[in-house]
Each structure stands twice: as C-alpha cells, then as structure tokens.
GROMACS .gro file of C-alpha atoms in nm:
model
  204
    1UNK     CA    1  -0.384   9.580  -7.472
    2UNK     CA    2  -0.121   9.720  -7.709
    3UNK     CA    3   0.231   9.601  -7.787
    4UNK     CA    4   0.468   9.769  -8.032
    5UNK     CA    5   0.796   9.603  -8.131
    6UNK     CA    6   1.080   9.755  -8.336
    7UNK     CA    7   0.834   9.970  -8.527
    8UNK     CA    8   0.926  10.189  -8.824
    9UNK     CA    9   0.665  10.436  -8.951
   10UNK     CA   10   0.685  10.631  -9.275
   11UNK     CA   11   0.528  10.940  -9.430
   12UNK     CA   12   0.501  10.946  -9.809
   13UNK     CA   13   0.719  10.635  -9.823
   14UNK     CA   14   1.000  10.804  -9.630
   15UNK     CA   15   1.081  10.658  -9.285
   16UNK     CA   16   1.008  10.906  -9.006
   17UNK     CA   17   1.052  10.706  -8.686
   18UNK     CA   18   1.224  10.374  -8.633
   19UNK     CA   19   1.306  10.133  -8.352
   20UNK     CA   20   0.995  10.216  -8.148
   21UNK     CA   21   0.890   9.969  -7.881
   22UNK     CA   22   0.642   9.997  -7.595
   23UNK     CA   23   0.342   9.825  -7.441
   24UNK     CA   24   0.022   9.949  -7.284
   25UNK     CA   25  -0.194   9.768  -7.030
   26UNK     CA   26  -0.556   9.837  -6.928
   27UNK     CA   27  -0.577  10.156  -6.722
   28UNK     CA   28  -0.256  10.302  -6.867
   29UNK     CA   29  -0.195  10.613  -7.077
   30UNK     CA   30   0.107  10.700  -7.288
   31UNK     CA   31   0.173  11.063  -7.381
   32UNK     CA   32   0.366  11.127  -7.702
   33UNK     CA   33   0.592  11.430  -7.705
   34UNK     CA   34   0.814  11.581  -7.970
   35UNK     CA   35   0.843  11.889  -8.192
   36UNK     CA   36   0.598  11.954  -8.475
   37UNK     CA   37   0.667  11.728  -8.770
   38UNK     CA   38   0.851  11.471  -8.560
   39UNK     CA   39   0.615  11.186  -8.649
   40UNK     CA   40   0.355  11.173  -8.369
   41UNK     CA   41   0.058  11.187  -8.608
   42UNK     CA   42   0.218  10.931  -8.839
   43UNK     CA   43   0.271  10.699  -8.544
   44UNK     CA   44  -0.090  10.732  -8.429
   45UNK     CA   45  -0.224  10.672  -8.781
   46UNK     CA   46  -0.008  10.361  -8.805
   47UNK     CA   47  -0.133  10.231  -8.468
   48UNK     CA   48  -0.491  10.298  -8.586
   49UNK     CA   49  -0.434  10.088  -8.899
   50UNK     CA   50  -0.483  10.382  -9.135
   51UNK     CA   51  -0.143  10.318  -9.291
   52UNK     CA   52   0.087  10.015  -9.282
   53UNK     CA   53   0.406  10.011  -9.076
   54UNK     CA   54   0.734  10.025  -9.262
   55UNK     CA   55   0.854   9.735  -9.049
   56UNK     CA   56   0.808   9.593  -8.702
   57UNK     CA   57   0.492   9.481  -8.528
   58UNK     CA   58   0.178   9.634  -8.377
   59UNK     CA   59  -0.023   9.388  -8.168
   60UNK     CA   60  -0.370   9.458  -8.032
   61UNK     CA   61  -0.706   9.287  -8.025
   62UNK     CA   62  -0.910   9.332  -8.345
   63UNK     CA   63  -1.149   9.628  -8.342
   64UNK     CA   64  -1.019   9.751  -8.006
   65UNK     CA   65  -0.900  10.101  -8.102
   66UNK     CA   66  -1.076  10.430  -8.173
   67UNK     CA   67  -0.885  10.713  -8.340
   68UNK     CA   68  -0.954  11.086  -8.298
   69UNK     CA   69  -0.739  11.293  -8.530
   70UNK     CA   70  -0.727  11.656  -8.640
   71UNK     CA   71  -1.052  11.629  -8.840
   72UNK     CA   72  -1.365  11.611  -8.627
   73UNK     CA   73  -1.544  11.376  -8.868
   74UNK     CA   74  -1.881  11.552  -8.854
   75UNK     CA   75  -2.173  11.575  -9.095
   76UNK     CA   76  -2.249  11.949  -9.108
   77UNK     CA   77  -2.617  11.913  -9.195
   78UNK     CA   78  -2.690  11.663  -8.915
   79UNK     CA   79  -2.761  11.778  -8.562
   80UNK     CA   80  -2.532  11.700  -8.271
   81UNK     CA   81  -2.760  11.413  -8.164
   82UNK     CA   82  -2.789  11.282  -8.521
   83UNK     CA   83  -2.410  11.283  -8.563
   84UNK     CA   84  -2.363  11.082  -8.245
   85UNK     CA   85  -2.645  10.844  -8.339
   86UNK     CA   86  -2.482  10.789  -8.680
   87UNK     CA   87  -2.148  10.699  -8.522
   88UNK     CA   88  -2.309  10.486  -8.251
   89UNK     CA   89  -2.480  10.275  -8.517
   90UNK     CA   90  -2.155  10.241  -8.711
   91UNK     CA   91  -2.014  10.071  -8.400
   92UNK     CA   92  -2.326   9.866  -8.336
   93UNK     CA   93  -2.452  10.077  -8.049
   94UNK     CA   94  -2.749  10.309  -7.987
   95UNK     CA   95  -2.717  10.497  -7.658
   96UNK     CA   96  -2.573  10.848  -7.695
   97UNK     CA   97  -2.682  10.989  -7.358
   98UNK     CA   98  -2.344  10.938  -7.190
   99UNK     CA   99  -2.166  11.107  -7.482
  100UNK     CA  100  -2.396  11.410  -7.472
  101UNK     CA  101  -2.357  11.442  -7.096
  102UNK     CA  102  -1.985  11.366  -7.085
  103UNK     CA  103  -1.897  11.654  -7.318
  104UNK     CA  104  -2.173  11.890  -7.203
  105UNK     CA  105  -2.353  11.875  -7.538
  106UNK     CA  106  -2.708  11.828  -7.414
  107UNK     CA  107  -2.807  12.197  -7.474
  108UNK     CA  108  -2.674  12.163  -7.830
  109UNK     CA  109  -2.833  11.828  -7.915
  110UNK     CA  110  -3.070  11.972  -8.179
  111UNK     CA  111  -2.825  12.218  -8.334
  112UNK     CA  112  -2.676  12.137  -8.678
  113UNK     CA  113  -2.307  12.055  -8.652
  114UNK     CA  114  -2.232  12.313  -8.920
  115UNK     CA  115  -2.359  12.587  -8.689
  116UNK     CA  116  -2.126  12.498  -8.402
  117UNK     CA  117  -1.818  12.693  -8.296
  118UNK     CA  118  -1.474  12.536  -8.339
  119UNK     CA  119  -1.465  12.434  -7.974
  120UNK     CA  120  -1.813  12.284  -7.987
  121UNK     CA  121  -1.721  12.086  -8.298
  122UNK     CA  122  -1.416  11.953  -8.120
  123UNK     CA  123  -1.626  11.845  -7.821
  124UNK     CA  124  -1.867  11.667  -8.055
  125UNK     CA  125  -1.578  11.501  -8.236
  126UNK     CA  126  -1.437  11.377  -7.905
  127UNK     CA  127  -1.780  11.265  -7.785
  128UNK     CA  128  -1.774  11.009  -8.066
  129UNK     CA  129  -1.519  10.817  -7.858
  130UNK     CA  130  -1.786  10.744  -7.600
  131UNK     CA  131  -2.021  10.578  -7.850
  132UNK     CA  132  -1.757  10.344  -7.998
  133UNK     CA  133  -1.734  10.109  -7.701
  134UNK     CA  134  -1.364  10.068  -7.780
  135UNK     CA  135  -1.111  10.039  -7.501
  136UNK     CA  136  -0.801  10.189  -7.666
  137UNK     CA  137  -0.818  10.557  -7.758
  138UNK     CA  138  -0.560  10.701  -8.001
  139UNK     CA  139  -0.575  11.078  -7.965
  140UNK     CA  140  -0.396  11.338  -8.179
  141UNK     CA  141  -0.389  11.680  -8.008
  142UNK     CA  142  -0.739  11.627  -7.866
  143UNK     CA  143  -0.760  11.960  -7.681
  144UNK     CA  144  -0.713  12.184  -7.988
  145UNK     CA  145  -0.987  12.457  -7.990
  146UNK     CA  146  -1.105  12.369  -7.638
  147UNK     CA  147  -1.121  12.642  -7.374
  148UNK     CA  148  -0.974  12.584  -7.029
  149UNK     CA  149  -1.299  12.459  -6.880
  150UNK     CA  150  -1.355  12.202  -7.153
  151UNK     CA  151  -0.993  12.087  -7.141
  152UNK     CA  152  -1.075  11.995  -6.780
  153UNK     CA  153  -1.394  11.821  -6.897
  154UNK     CA  154  -1.198  11.618  -7.149
  155UNK     CA  155  -0.933  11.528  -6.892
  156UNK     CA  156  -1.204  11.413  -6.650
  157UNK     CA  157  -1.362  11.196  -6.920
  158UNK     CA  158  -1.025  11.048  -7.010
  159UNK     CA  159  -0.946  10.965  -6.647
  160UNK     CA  160  -1.284  10.791  -6.616
  161UNK     CA  161  -1.205  10.588  -6.929
  162UNK     CA  162  -0.874  10.477  -6.780
  163UNK     CA  163  -1.029  10.399  -6.443
  164UNK     CA  164  -1.278  10.171  -6.619
  165UNK     CA  165  -0.995   9.968  -6.771
  166UNK     CA  166  -0.947  10.158  -7.094
  167UNK     CA  167  -0.614  10.281  -7.229
  168UNK     CA  168  -0.494  10.575  -7.437
  169UNK     CA  169  -0.205  10.696  -7.650
  170UNK     CA  170  -0.216  11.076  -7.667
  171UNK     CA  171  -0.011  11.326  -7.866
  172UNK     CA  172  -0.039  11.647  -7.666
  173UNK     CA  173   0.165  11.933  -7.521
  174UNK     CA  174  -0.109  12.010  -7.267
  175UNK     CA  175  -0.081  11.892  -6.907
  176UNK     CA  176  -0.392  11.681  -6.844
  177UNK     CA  177  -0.321  11.578  -6.487
  178UNK     CA  178  -0.280  11.212  -6.579
  179UNK     CA  179  -0.054  10.952  -6.426
  180UNK     CA  180   0.095  10.866  -6.761
  181UNK     CA  181   0.424  10.758  -6.910
  182UNK     CA  182   0.580  11.001  -7.155
  183UNK     CA  183   0.745  10.890  -7.477
  184UNK     CA  184   0.961  11.150  -7.650
  185UNK     CA  185   0.968  11.042  -8.014
  186UNK     CA  186   1.268  11.263  -8.104
  187UNK     CA  187   1.532  10.998  -8.021
  188UNK     CA  188   1.358  10.760  -8.264
  189UNK     CA  189   1.396  10.988  -8.564
  190UNK     CA  190   1.478  10.773  -8.866
  191UNK     CA  191   1.818  10.803  -9.023
  192UNK     CA  192   1.816  10.981  -9.361
  193UNK     CA  193   1.786  10.747  -9.657
  194UNK     CA  194   2.117  10.742  -9.841
  195UNK     CA  195   2.091  10.764 -10.216
  196UNK     CA  196   2.302  10.514 -10.413
  197UNK     CA  197   2.608  10.660 -10.585
  198UNK     CA  198   2.504  10.805 -10.921
  199UNK     CA  199   2.132  10.803 -10.827
  200UNK     CA  200   2.078  11.175 -10.886
  201UNK     CA  201   2.273  11.176 -11.211
  202UNK     CA  202   2.043  10.912 -11.359
  203UNK     CA  203   1.763  11.173 -11.371
  204UNK     CA  204   1.969  11.446 -11.538
   0.00000   0.00000   0.00000
C-alpha cells in the first residue's frame, strides 16, 4: 500500500530527515516517534503529497491517502453534519452516518462547528477520515485535545480501519493499544548542510 525508498524530506528547503525507507501493507500501522521538531510532521506532509520530497521515492496508489494534521479543517458556520456532508461530497460520497456514530457526534449533528469545544472539534476533524473512503490514513498527533474516553474511541475506530484492510502512519506519543511497528525518526536526522568556503563573506 505504501513504499518509501531512500527518502529525504526538507523544511523550508533545508533537509530534515534523510535515508528513510519502509513499507506498509494492508492492515498495518506504523507509529512515528521522535522529539518535537525532529521531522515527523514534515515526513507526513511529504507522504500526503503536500510538499515534494528532497530526494528518494514515495510509492502508493493514486488518491489512496487521507491526511489529518494539526488543523481540523472545519467551516465554523456550518453544522457538524454539514461539515461532514461537505467533505463527503469532496470525496464523491454522501453517507455520513458512520462518521457521526464512530466519533459519537450524533448529539452534536446540528451544532455549528464554531460552537464546539476543542475536543469536539478534534473529533469532528477526525470523523472526516471516515467519509473519505481512503485506505491509508496519515495522522499527525490525532489525539490532541481528546479526553481519555475519546482517545479510546479513536483507537477503536483506528483498529476497525486496520481490520478492514486499511493502513495508517501515525505520529503520536500516546499508547493506542495497536499492534504496530515503531519508527524512531531521530537516527535519520539529516546532516547539516556545509556552507562553501567564503560563502558567508560574500554577503558582508
């Protein structure tokens, strides 16, 4: 479902991680670990096609991945149901019932997204995954703002996705009870770019 070969990812044109290689099959999850600023978000954005790789290869079927980042991607003036309907139609789908039920949003269906708490907004943002129909989920700290009970709800939904043949790459420090491989990105930190001799002086 996903194959990464000798990948280099960059932030602001500066290499952050290099030499990354891994593959992911249906039903598998990969958990990314590493200190803040180590490149996990940059890696996920590169896998999602939101920025080009510095070098190397990312292979996956076209239109197979859904990305959930730090922003929840909500329209504040639309209701919970209207937000999910909007995203479902973007992906050529209509049914939002499973998304509402999966993230316990049914009682909030008619509430404007702008009136939700931080945790409720996060649940709605994650519920978008269920209306995409995409098999590969790329998740950047998905449990931020969730209370303990809804972390468990998310973990249950993720396990169901994997059991149905989906896959996921997840940047998280939270234990989700998954049978997942762990990739520590720290050993792949890119070497500092060496400035040519006399480079700094040319700007003085």
